[in-house]
Short mmCIF file of N, CA and C and ligand atoms in Angstrom, two decimals:
data_model
loop_
_atom_site.label_atom_id
_atom_site.label_comp_id
_atom_site.label_asym_id
_atom_site.label_seq_id
_atom_site.Cartn_x
_atom_site.Cartn_y
_atom_site.Cartn_z
N MET A 277 10.32 -8.50 -27.88
CA MET A 277 10.10 -9.73 -27.11
C MET A 277 8.72 -9.69 -26.45
N PHE A 278 8.46 -8.56 -25.79
CA PHE A 278 7.19 -8.43 -25.10
C PHE A 278 6.02 -8.46 -26.09
N ASP A 279 6.22 -7.78 -27.23
CA ASP A 279 5.17 -7.75 -28.25
C ASP A 279 4.95 -9.14 -28.85
N ASP A 280 6.06 -9.83 -29.05
CA ASP A 280 5.96 -11.19 -29.59
C ASP A 280 5.15 -12.08 -28.65
N LEU A 281 5.44 -11.92 -27.37
CA LEU A 281 4.75 -12.71 -26.37
C LEU A 281 3.26 -12.39 -26.39
N THR A 282 2.95 -11.11 -26.50
CA THR A 282 1.54 -10.70 -26.53
C THR A 282 0.83 -11.32 -27.72
N ASP A 283 1.51 -11.27 -28.88
CA ASP A 283 0.91 -11.85 -30.08
C ASP A 283 0.67 -13.33 -29.92
N LEU A 284 1.69 -14.00 -29.40
CA LEU A 284 1.62 -15.43 -29.21
C LEU A 284 0.47 -15.76 -28.26
N TYR A 285 0.39 -14.98 -27.20
CA TYR A 285 -0.65 -15.16 -26.20
C TYR A 285 -2.03 -15.01 -26.82
N GLN A 286 -2.19 -13.92 -27.59
CA GLN A 286 -3.51 -13.67 -28.19
C GLN A 286 -3.90 -14.75 -29.18
N GLN A 287 -2.92 -15.13 -29.99
CA GLN A 287 -3.16 -16.16 -30.99
C GLN A 287 -3.60 -17.47 -30.35
N LEU A 288 -2.86 -17.83 -29.31
CA LEU A 288 -3.10 -19.08 -28.63
C LEU A 288 -4.47 -19.09 -27.95
N ILE A 289 -4.78 -17.99 -27.26
CA ILE A 289 -6.06 -17.89 -26.56
C ILE A 289 -7.21 -17.96 -27.56
N LEU A 290 -7.08 -17.21 -28.64
CA LEU A 290 -8.14 -17.20 -29.66
C LEU A 290 -8.35 -18.58 -30.26
N ASP A 291 -7.25 -19.20 -30.62
CA ASP A 291 -7.31 -20.51 -31.26
C ASP A 291 -7.99 -21.52 -30.34
N HIS A 292 -7.52 -21.58 -29.09
CA HIS A 292 -8.05 -22.59 -28.17
C HIS A 292 -9.46 -22.29 -27.68
N SER A 293 -9.82 -21.00 -27.60
CA SER A 293 -11.18 -20.71 -27.12
C SER A 293 -12.20 -20.95 -28.23
N LYS A 294 -11.76 -20.77 -29.49
CA LYS A 294 -12.68 -21.01 -30.61
C LYS A 294 -12.86 -22.49 -30.87
N SER A 295 -11.78 -23.24 -30.78
CA SER A 295 -11.88 -24.69 -31.00
C SER A 295 -11.15 -25.43 -29.89
N PRO A 296 -11.80 -25.49 -28.72
CA PRO A 296 -11.16 -26.13 -27.57
C PRO A 296 -10.87 -27.61 -27.81
N ARG A 297 -9.69 -28.03 -27.38
CA ARG A 297 -9.29 -29.43 -27.53
C ARG A 297 -9.86 -30.24 -26.37
N ASN A 298 -10.17 -31.50 -26.65
CA ASN A 298 -10.64 -32.42 -25.59
C ASN A 298 -11.86 -31.88 -24.85
N TYR A 299 -12.71 -31.19 -25.61
CA TYR A 299 -13.92 -30.61 -25.02
C TYR A 299 -15.06 -31.61 -25.12
N ARG A 300 -15.12 -32.51 -24.14
CA ARG A 300 -16.17 -33.53 -24.13
C ARG A 300 -16.21 -34.19 -22.75
N VAL A 301 -17.32 -34.86 -22.49
CA VAL A 301 -17.41 -35.68 -21.28
C VAL A 301 -16.62 -36.95 -21.54
N LEU A 302 -15.91 -37.41 -20.54
CA LEU A 302 -15.15 -38.64 -20.67
C LEU A 302 -15.89 -39.74 -19.90
N PRO A 303 -16.59 -40.64 -20.64
CA PRO A 303 -17.48 -41.60 -19.97
C PRO A 303 -16.74 -42.52 -18.99
N ASP A 304 -15.51 -42.89 -19.30
CA ASP A 304 -14.81 -43.81 -18.40
C ASP A 304 -13.79 -43.09 -17.51
N ALA A 305 -14.06 -41.83 -17.24
CA ALA A 305 -13.19 -41.11 -16.30
C ALA A 305 -13.28 -41.74 -14.92
N ASN A 306 -12.15 -41.83 -14.23
CA ASN A 306 -12.21 -42.31 -12.85
C ASN A 306 -11.94 -41.18 -11.85
N ARG A 307 -11.73 -39.98 -12.36
CA ARG A 307 -11.58 -38.81 -11.51
C ARG A 307 -12.29 -37.63 -12.16
N THR A 308 -13.02 -36.86 -11.37
CA THR A 308 -13.58 -35.62 -11.88
C THR A 308 -13.43 -34.54 -10.82
N ALA A 309 -13.44 -33.31 -11.26
CA ALA A 309 -13.45 -32.18 -10.32
C ALA A 309 -14.11 -31.00 -11.02
N HIS A 310 -14.70 -30.15 -10.22
CA HIS A 310 -15.36 -28.97 -10.76
C HIS A 310 -14.56 -27.73 -10.39
N GLY A 311 -14.55 -26.79 -11.30
CA GLY A 311 -13.91 -25.52 -11.02
C GLY A 311 -14.91 -24.39 -11.23
N HIS A 312 -14.93 -23.46 -10.29
CA HIS A 312 -15.91 -22.38 -10.37
C HIS A 312 -15.25 -21.06 -10.01
N ASN A 313 -15.39 -20.09 -10.88
CA ASN A 313 -14.88 -18.75 -10.60
C ASN A 313 -16.05 -17.78 -10.60
N PRO A 314 -16.61 -17.51 -9.42
CA PRO A 314 -17.84 -16.69 -9.34
C PRO A 314 -17.63 -15.26 -9.85
N LEU A 315 -16.42 -14.77 -9.81
CA LEU A 315 -16.18 -13.39 -10.24
C LEU A 315 -16.45 -13.21 -11.72
N CYS A 316 -16.21 -14.28 -12.48
CA CYS A 316 -16.33 -14.18 -13.93
C CYS A 316 -17.47 -15.04 -14.44
N GLY A 317 -17.84 -16.07 -13.66
CA GLY A 317 -18.88 -16.99 -14.10
C GLY A 317 -18.33 -18.20 -14.83
N ASP A 318 -17.03 -18.44 -14.67
CA ASP A 318 -16.42 -19.63 -15.28
C ASP A 318 -16.80 -20.87 -14.49
N ASN A 319 -17.23 -21.89 -15.20
CA ASN A 319 -17.71 -23.13 -14.58
C ASN A 319 -17.30 -24.31 -15.43
N TYR A 320 -16.41 -25.15 -14.90
CA TYR A 320 -15.95 -26.28 -15.71
C TYR A 320 -15.91 -27.55 -14.90
N THR A 321 -16.10 -28.66 -15.61
CA THR A 321 -15.85 -29.97 -15.04
C THR A 321 -14.69 -30.59 -15.78
N LEU A 322 -13.72 -31.08 -15.03
CA LEU A 322 -12.57 -31.77 -15.59
C LEU A 322 -12.75 -33.26 -15.40
N TYR A 323 -12.51 -34.03 -16.45
CA TYR A 323 -12.62 -35.48 -16.39
C TYR A 323 -11.25 -36.08 -16.64
N ALA A 324 -10.81 -36.93 -15.73
CA ALA A 324 -9.50 -37.55 -15.91
C ALA A 324 -9.62 -39.05 -15.82
N LYS A 325 -8.86 -39.72 -16.67
CA LYS A 325 -8.73 -41.17 -16.57
C LYS A 325 -7.29 -41.46 -16.20
N LEU A 326 -7.11 -41.97 -15.00
CA LEU A 326 -5.77 -42.33 -14.55
C LEU A 326 -5.58 -43.84 -14.59
N GLU A 327 -4.43 -44.25 -15.07
CA GLU A 327 -4.03 -45.65 -14.98
C GLU A 327 -2.80 -45.68 -14.11
N GLY A 328 -2.95 -46.24 -12.92
CA GLY A 328 -1.85 -46.17 -11.96
C GLY A 328 -1.60 -44.71 -11.64
N ASP A 329 -0.43 -44.26 -11.98
CA ASP A 329 -0.03 -42.90 -11.63
C ASP A 329 -0.06 -41.96 -12.84
N VAL A 330 -0.51 -42.49 -13.97
CA VAL A 330 -0.38 -41.74 -15.21
C VAL A 330 -1.74 -41.25 -15.73
N VAL A 331 -1.78 -40.01 -16.17
CA VAL A 331 -2.98 -39.43 -16.77
C VAL A 331 -3.10 -39.94 -18.20
N LYS A 332 -4.07 -40.82 -18.44
CA LYS A 332 -4.23 -41.39 -19.78
C LYS A 332 -5.09 -40.48 -20.65
N GLU A 333 -6.13 -39.91 -20.04
CA GLU A 333 -7.02 -39.02 -20.77
C GLU A 333 -7.41 -37.88 -19.87
N LEU A 334 -7.61 -36.72 -20.46
CA LEU A 334 -8.06 -35.57 -19.69
C LEU A 334 -8.95 -34.74 -20.59
N THR A 335 -10.20 -34.53 -20.16
CA THR A 335 -11.13 -33.75 -20.98
C THR A 335 -11.86 -32.77 -20.07
N PHE A 336 -12.58 -31.86 -20.70
CA PHE A 336 -13.33 -30.90 -19.87
C PHE A 336 -14.60 -30.47 -20.60
N GLN A 337 -15.55 -29.98 -19.80
CA GLN A 337 -16.74 -29.35 -20.36
C GLN A 337 -17.20 -28.26 -19.43
N GLY A 338 -17.92 -27.33 -19.97
CA GLY A 338 -18.42 -26.26 -19.14
C GLY A 338 -18.50 -24.98 -19.93
N SER A 339 -18.60 -23.89 -19.19
CA SER A 339 -18.72 -22.61 -19.88
C SER A 339 -17.97 -21.54 -19.12
N GLY A 340 -17.59 -20.53 -19.85
CA GLY A 340 -16.85 -19.44 -19.23
C GLY A 340 -16.25 -18.57 -20.30
N CYS A 341 -15.37 -17.68 -19.88
CA CYS A 341 -14.78 -16.73 -20.82
C CYS A 341 -13.72 -17.39 -21.69
N ALA A 342 -13.26 -16.64 -22.67
CA ALA A 342 -12.27 -17.17 -23.62
C ALA A 342 -10.99 -17.60 -22.92
N ILE A 343 -10.57 -16.83 -21.92
CA ILE A 343 -9.30 -17.14 -21.24
C ILE A 343 -9.39 -18.47 -20.50
N SER A 344 -10.47 -18.66 -19.74
CA SER A 344 -10.59 -19.89 -18.96
C SER A 344 -10.74 -21.09 -19.88
N LYS A 345 -11.49 -20.91 -20.94
CA LYS A 345 -11.70 -22.02 -21.87
C LYS A 345 -10.39 -22.40 -22.58
N ALA A 346 -9.66 -21.39 -23.01
CA ALA A 346 -8.38 -21.64 -23.68
C ALA A 346 -7.39 -22.30 -22.72
N SER A 347 -7.37 -21.81 -21.48
CA SER A 347 -6.45 -22.37 -20.50
C SER A 347 -6.77 -23.85 -20.24
N ALA A 348 -8.06 -24.16 -20.14
CA ALA A 348 -8.49 -25.55 -19.92
C ALA A 348 -8.10 -26.42 -21.12
N SER A 349 -8.32 -25.88 -22.31
CA SER A 349 -8.00 -26.62 -23.52
C SER A 349 -6.50 -26.91 -23.60
N ILE A 350 -5.70 -25.92 -23.30
CA ILE A 350 -4.25 -26.07 -23.35
C ILE A 350 -3.77 -27.09 -22.32
N LEU A 351 -4.37 -27.05 -21.14
CA LEU A 351 -3.89 -27.97 -20.10
C LEU A 351 -4.25 -29.42 -20.38
N THR A 352 -5.40 -29.66 -21.05
CA THR A 352 -5.74 -31.05 -21.34
C THR A 352 -4.70 -31.67 -22.28
N GLU A 353 -4.14 -30.84 -23.15
CA GLU A 353 -3.08 -31.34 -24.03
C GLU A 353 -1.77 -31.51 -23.28
N ALA A 354 -1.50 -30.53 -22.38
CA ALA A 354 -0.20 -30.52 -21.71
C ALA A 354 -0.07 -31.62 -20.65
N LEU A 355 -1.18 -32.01 -20.04
CA LEU A 355 -1.09 -32.93 -18.90
C LEU A 355 -1.28 -34.39 -19.27
N LYS A 356 -1.73 -34.63 -20.49
CA LYS A 356 -1.93 -36.01 -20.93
C LYS A 356 -0.59 -36.75 -20.95
N GLY A 357 -0.58 -37.93 -20.36
CA GLY A 357 0.63 -38.73 -20.35
C GLY A 357 1.55 -38.44 -19.17
N LYS A 358 1.19 -37.45 -18.38
CA LYS A 358 2.03 -37.07 -17.24
C LYS A 358 1.68 -37.92 -16.00
N THR A 359 2.66 -38.06 -15.13
CA THR A 359 2.39 -38.72 -13.85
C THR A 359 1.81 -37.68 -12.90
N ARG A 360 1.29 -38.16 -11.77
CA ARG A 360 0.72 -37.22 -10.81
C ARG A 360 1.75 -36.21 -10.32
N ALA A 361 2.96 -36.69 -10.08
CA ALA A 361 4.03 -35.79 -9.60
C ALA A 361 4.35 -34.74 -10.66
N GLU A 362 4.35 -35.16 -11.93
CA GLU A 362 4.64 -34.22 -13.02
C GLU A 362 3.53 -33.18 -13.16
N VAL A 363 2.28 -33.62 -12.95
CA VAL A 363 1.16 -32.69 -13.02
C VAL A 363 1.31 -31.62 -11.94
N LYS A 364 1.67 -32.04 -10.73
CA LYS A 364 1.84 -31.09 -9.63
C LYS A 364 3.00 -30.11 -9.93
N ALA A 365 4.08 -30.64 -10.46
CA ALA A 365 5.24 -29.80 -10.78
C ALA A 365 4.88 -28.77 -11.85
N LEU A 366 4.13 -29.23 -12.86
CA LEU A 366 3.73 -28.32 -13.93
C LEU A 366 2.73 -27.28 -13.42
N PHE A 367 1.83 -27.72 -12.56
CA PHE A 367 0.87 -26.79 -11.95
C PHE A 367 1.62 -25.65 -11.25
N ASP A 368 2.63 -26.02 -10.45
CA ASP A 368 3.39 -25.01 -9.71
C ASP A 368 4.07 -24.02 -10.65
N LYS A 369 4.65 -24.53 -11.72
CA LYS A 369 5.34 -23.66 -12.69
C LYS A 369 4.35 -22.70 -13.37
N VAL A 370 3.22 -23.28 -13.81
CA VAL A 370 2.23 -22.47 -14.52
C VAL A 370 1.62 -21.43 -13.58
N HIS A 371 1.35 -21.85 -12.35
CA HIS A 371 0.77 -20.94 -11.36
C HIS A 371 1.70 -19.75 -11.15
N GLN A 372 2.98 -20.04 -10.99
CA GLN A 372 3.94 -18.97 -10.78
C GLN A 372 4.05 -18.06 -12.01
N MET A 373 4.02 -18.71 -13.18
CA MET A 373 4.15 -17.96 -14.42
C MET A 373 2.97 -17.01 -14.61
N ILE A 374 1.77 -17.49 -14.36
CA ILE A 374 0.58 -16.66 -14.57
C ILE A 374 0.51 -15.53 -13.55
N THR A 375 0.93 -15.81 -12.31
CA THR A 375 0.81 -14.78 -11.28
C THR A 375 1.95 -13.78 -11.31
N THR A 376 3.11 -14.18 -11.84
CA THR A 376 4.25 -13.25 -11.87
C THR A 376 4.55 -12.70 -13.26
N GLY A 377 4.07 -13.39 -14.31
CA GLY A 377 4.38 -12.97 -15.66
C GLY A 377 5.74 -13.41 -16.14
N GLN A 378 6.47 -14.13 -15.29
CA GLN A 378 7.78 -14.64 -15.68
C GLN A 378 7.61 -15.99 -16.38
N THR A 379 8.06 -16.09 -17.62
CA THR A 379 7.96 -17.37 -18.30
C THR A 379 9.00 -18.32 -17.73
N ALA A 380 8.64 -19.57 -17.67
CA ALA A 380 9.59 -20.58 -17.18
C ALA A 380 10.63 -20.86 -18.26
N GLY A 381 10.26 -20.60 -19.52
CA GLY A 381 11.23 -20.73 -20.60
C GLY A 381 11.34 -22.12 -21.20
N ASP A 382 10.77 -23.10 -20.52
CA ASP A 382 10.92 -24.47 -21.02
C ASP A 382 9.57 -25.17 -21.14
N LEU A 383 8.51 -24.40 -21.24
CA LEU A 383 7.19 -25.00 -21.23
C LEU A 383 6.51 -24.98 -22.59
N GLY A 384 7.28 -24.68 -23.65
CA GLY A 384 6.68 -24.66 -24.97
C GLY A 384 5.57 -23.63 -25.04
N LYS A 385 4.42 -24.03 -25.59
CA LYS A 385 3.37 -23.03 -25.78
C LYS A 385 2.70 -22.61 -24.47
N LEU A 386 2.91 -23.39 -23.42
CA LEU A 386 2.37 -22.97 -22.13
C LEU A 386 2.95 -21.62 -21.71
N ASP A 387 4.16 -21.33 -22.18
CA ASP A 387 4.79 -20.06 -21.87
C ASP A 387 3.91 -18.87 -22.25
N ALA A 388 3.09 -19.08 -23.27
CA ALA A 388 2.23 -17.98 -23.72
C ALA A 388 1.24 -17.57 -22.63
N LEU A 389 0.93 -18.47 -21.71
CA LEU A 389 -0.01 -18.14 -20.64
C LEU A 389 0.53 -17.05 -19.71
N ALA A 390 1.84 -16.84 -19.74
CA ALA A 390 2.43 -15.77 -18.93
C ALA A 390 1.83 -14.42 -19.31
N GLY A 391 1.34 -14.30 -20.56
CA GLY A 391 0.73 -13.06 -21.03
C GLY A 391 -0.50 -12.66 -20.23
N VAL A 392 -1.12 -13.63 -19.58
CA VAL A 392 -2.32 -13.35 -18.78
C VAL A 392 -1.99 -12.37 -17.65
N HIS A 393 -0.74 -12.42 -17.20
CA HIS A 393 -0.31 -11.56 -16.10
C HIS A 393 -0.62 -10.08 -16.36
N LYS A 394 -0.64 -9.70 -17.61
CA LYS A 394 -0.89 -8.29 -17.95
C LYS A 394 -2.36 -7.91 -17.80
N PHE A 395 -3.19 -8.91 -17.55
CA PHE A 395 -4.62 -8.65 -17.36
C PHE A 395 -5.04 -9.24 -16.01
N PRO A 396 -4.79 -8.50 -14.93
CA PRO A 396 -4.98 -9.05 -13.57
C PRO A 396 -6.36 -9.64 -13.33
N ALA A 397 -7.39 -9.05 -13.95
CA ALA A 397 -8.74 -9.54 -13.74
C ALA A 397 -8.92 -10.94 -14.33
N ARG A 398 -8.00 -11.34 -15.22
CA ARG A 398 -8.14 -12.62 -15.90
C ARG A 398 -7.28 -13.72 -15.30
N ILE A 399 -6.48 -13.37 -14.28
CA ILE A 399 -5.56 -14.35 -13.71
C ILE A 399 -6.33 -15.53 -13.12
N LYS A 400 -7.41 -15.24 -12.41
CA LYS A 400 -8.19 -16.32 -11.81
C LYS A 400 -8.84 -17.19 -12.88
N CYS A 401 -9.23 -16.57 -13.97
CA CYS A 401 -9.82 -17.32 -15.08
C CYS A 401 -8.81 -18.34 -15.62
N ALA A 402 -7.57 -17.88 -15.78
CA ALA A 402 -6.54 -18.73 -16.38
C ALA A 402 -6.12 -19.86 -15.45
N ILE A 403 -6.11 -19.58 -14.15
CA ILE A 403 -5.59 -20.58 -13.21
C ILE A 403 -6.68 -21.56 -12.77
N LEU A 404 -7.95 -21.16 -12.90
CA LEU A 404 -9.05 -22.01 -12.44
C LEU A 404 -9.00 -23.45 -12.98
N PRO A 405 -8.87 -23.62 -14.31
CA PRO A 405 -8.85 -25.00 -14.82
C PRO A 405 -7.68 -25.81 -14.27
N TRP A 406 -6.59 -25.13 -13.95
CA TRP A 406 -5.41 -25.83 -13.41
C TRP A 406 -5.70 -26.33 -11.99
N HIS A 407 -6.37 -25.50 -11.21
CA HIS A 407 -6.78 -25.95 -9.87
C HIS A 407 -7.69 -27.17 -9.98
N ALA A 408 -8.64 -27.11 -10.90
CA ALA A 408 -9.59 -28.21 -11.06
C ALA A 408 -8.88 -29.47 -11.55
N ALA A 409 -7.94 -29.31 -12.48
CA ALA A 409 -7.21 -30.47 -13.00
C ALA A 409 -6.38 -31.11 -11.90
N LEU A 410 -5.75 -30.28 -11.09
CA LEU A 410 -4.94 -30.81 -9.99
C LEU A 410 -5.82 -31.55 -8.99
N ALA A 411 -6.99 -30.98 -8.69
CA ALA A 411 -7.92 -31.62 -7.75
C ALA A 411 -8.37 -32.97 -8.31
N ALA A 412 -8.62 -33.03 -9.62
CA ALA A 412 -9.06 -34.28 -10.25
C ALA A 412 -7.95 -35.32 -10.19
N VAL A 413 -6.76 -34.91 -10.61
CA VAL A 413 -5.65 -35.86 -10.69
C VAL A 413 -5.23 -36.35 -9.30
N GLU A 414 -5.33 -35.48 -8.32
CA GLU A 414 -4.97 -35.88 -6.96
C GLU A 414 -6.11 -36.61 -6.26
N GLY A 415 -7.25 -36.74 -6.98
CA GLY A 415 -8.34 -37.55 -6.46
C GLY A 415 -9.12 -36.89 -5.33
N ARG A 416 -9.05 -35.56 -5.28
CA ARG A 416 -9.79 -34.89 -4.22
C ARG A 416 -11.27 -34.76 -4.56
N GLY A 417 -11.59 -34.87 -5.86
CA GLY A 417 -12.98 -34.93 -6.31
C GLY A 417 -13.88 -33.86 -5.75
N GLU A 418 -13.37 -32.70 -5.63
CA GLU A 418 -14.14 -31.65 -4.98
C GLU A 418 -14.40 -30.51 -5.97
N THR A 419 -15.18 -29.55 -5.50
CA THR A 419 -15.35 -28.34 -6.28
C THR A 419 -14.32 -27.33 -5.81
N VAL A 420 -13.51 -26.85 -6.72
CA VAL A 420 -12.57 -25.81 -6.34
C VAL A 420 -13.13 -24.47 -6.79
N THR A 421 -13.01 -23.50 -5.95
CA THR A 421 -13.46 -22.18 -6.35
C THR A 421 -12.34 -21.20 -6.10
N THR A 422 -12.24 -20.23 -7.00
CA THR A 422 -11.16 -19.25 -6.89
C THR A 422 -11.32 -18.41 -5.63
N GLU A 423 -12.50 -18.44 -5.02
CA GLU A 423 -12.72 -17.61 -3.84
C GLU A 423 -12.18 -18.21 -2.56
N THR A 424 -11.73 -19.47 -2.61
CA THR A 424 -11.12 -20.06 -1.41
C THR A 424 -9.63 -20.27 -1.59
N GLU A 425 -9.11 -19.77 -2.72
CA GLU A 425 -7.69 -19.92 -3.02
C GLU A 425 -7.05 -18.55 -3.06
N ASP A 426 -5.75 -18.49 -2.80
CA ASP A 426 -5.03 -17.23 -3.02
C ASP A 426 -4.70 -17.14 -4.49
N THR A 427 -5.67 -17.04 -5.30
CA THR A 427 -5.65 -17.22 -6.75
C THR A 427 -5.28 -18.61 -7.14
ZN1 LIG B 298 -13.25 -15.92 -16.83
#
């Protein structure tokens, strides 16, 4: 089980870091947020287009390590079509999963992100895009940095 998870994790990270999904500027975004992880040098901008309470489009651009890029790519797919409340709920689940290594069991391929737990130095990389996405969707429009968060 553990080995399977590791394989799944590696496959997913490799796939998404090599060909990130939704990797572009979104010209008609009505929400943006920046994420910065100074420890690793990860730097991303998240672009969100919200209609009412629903995330219609979510894209990102920036640079950083394979883990942060893959995590950003995965989240743009996972959060599209979600309401703000659903984004927050998913953020909480993913945050707990990455920091504890416990899979939620019902998150599909997001469960693979639990594998990051085995690499403590990479936890901030994996969670950074999620902080930025949450800031964008909640309209805080700020720069989030891993250095002001408890991961
Ligand atoms: Zn990183």
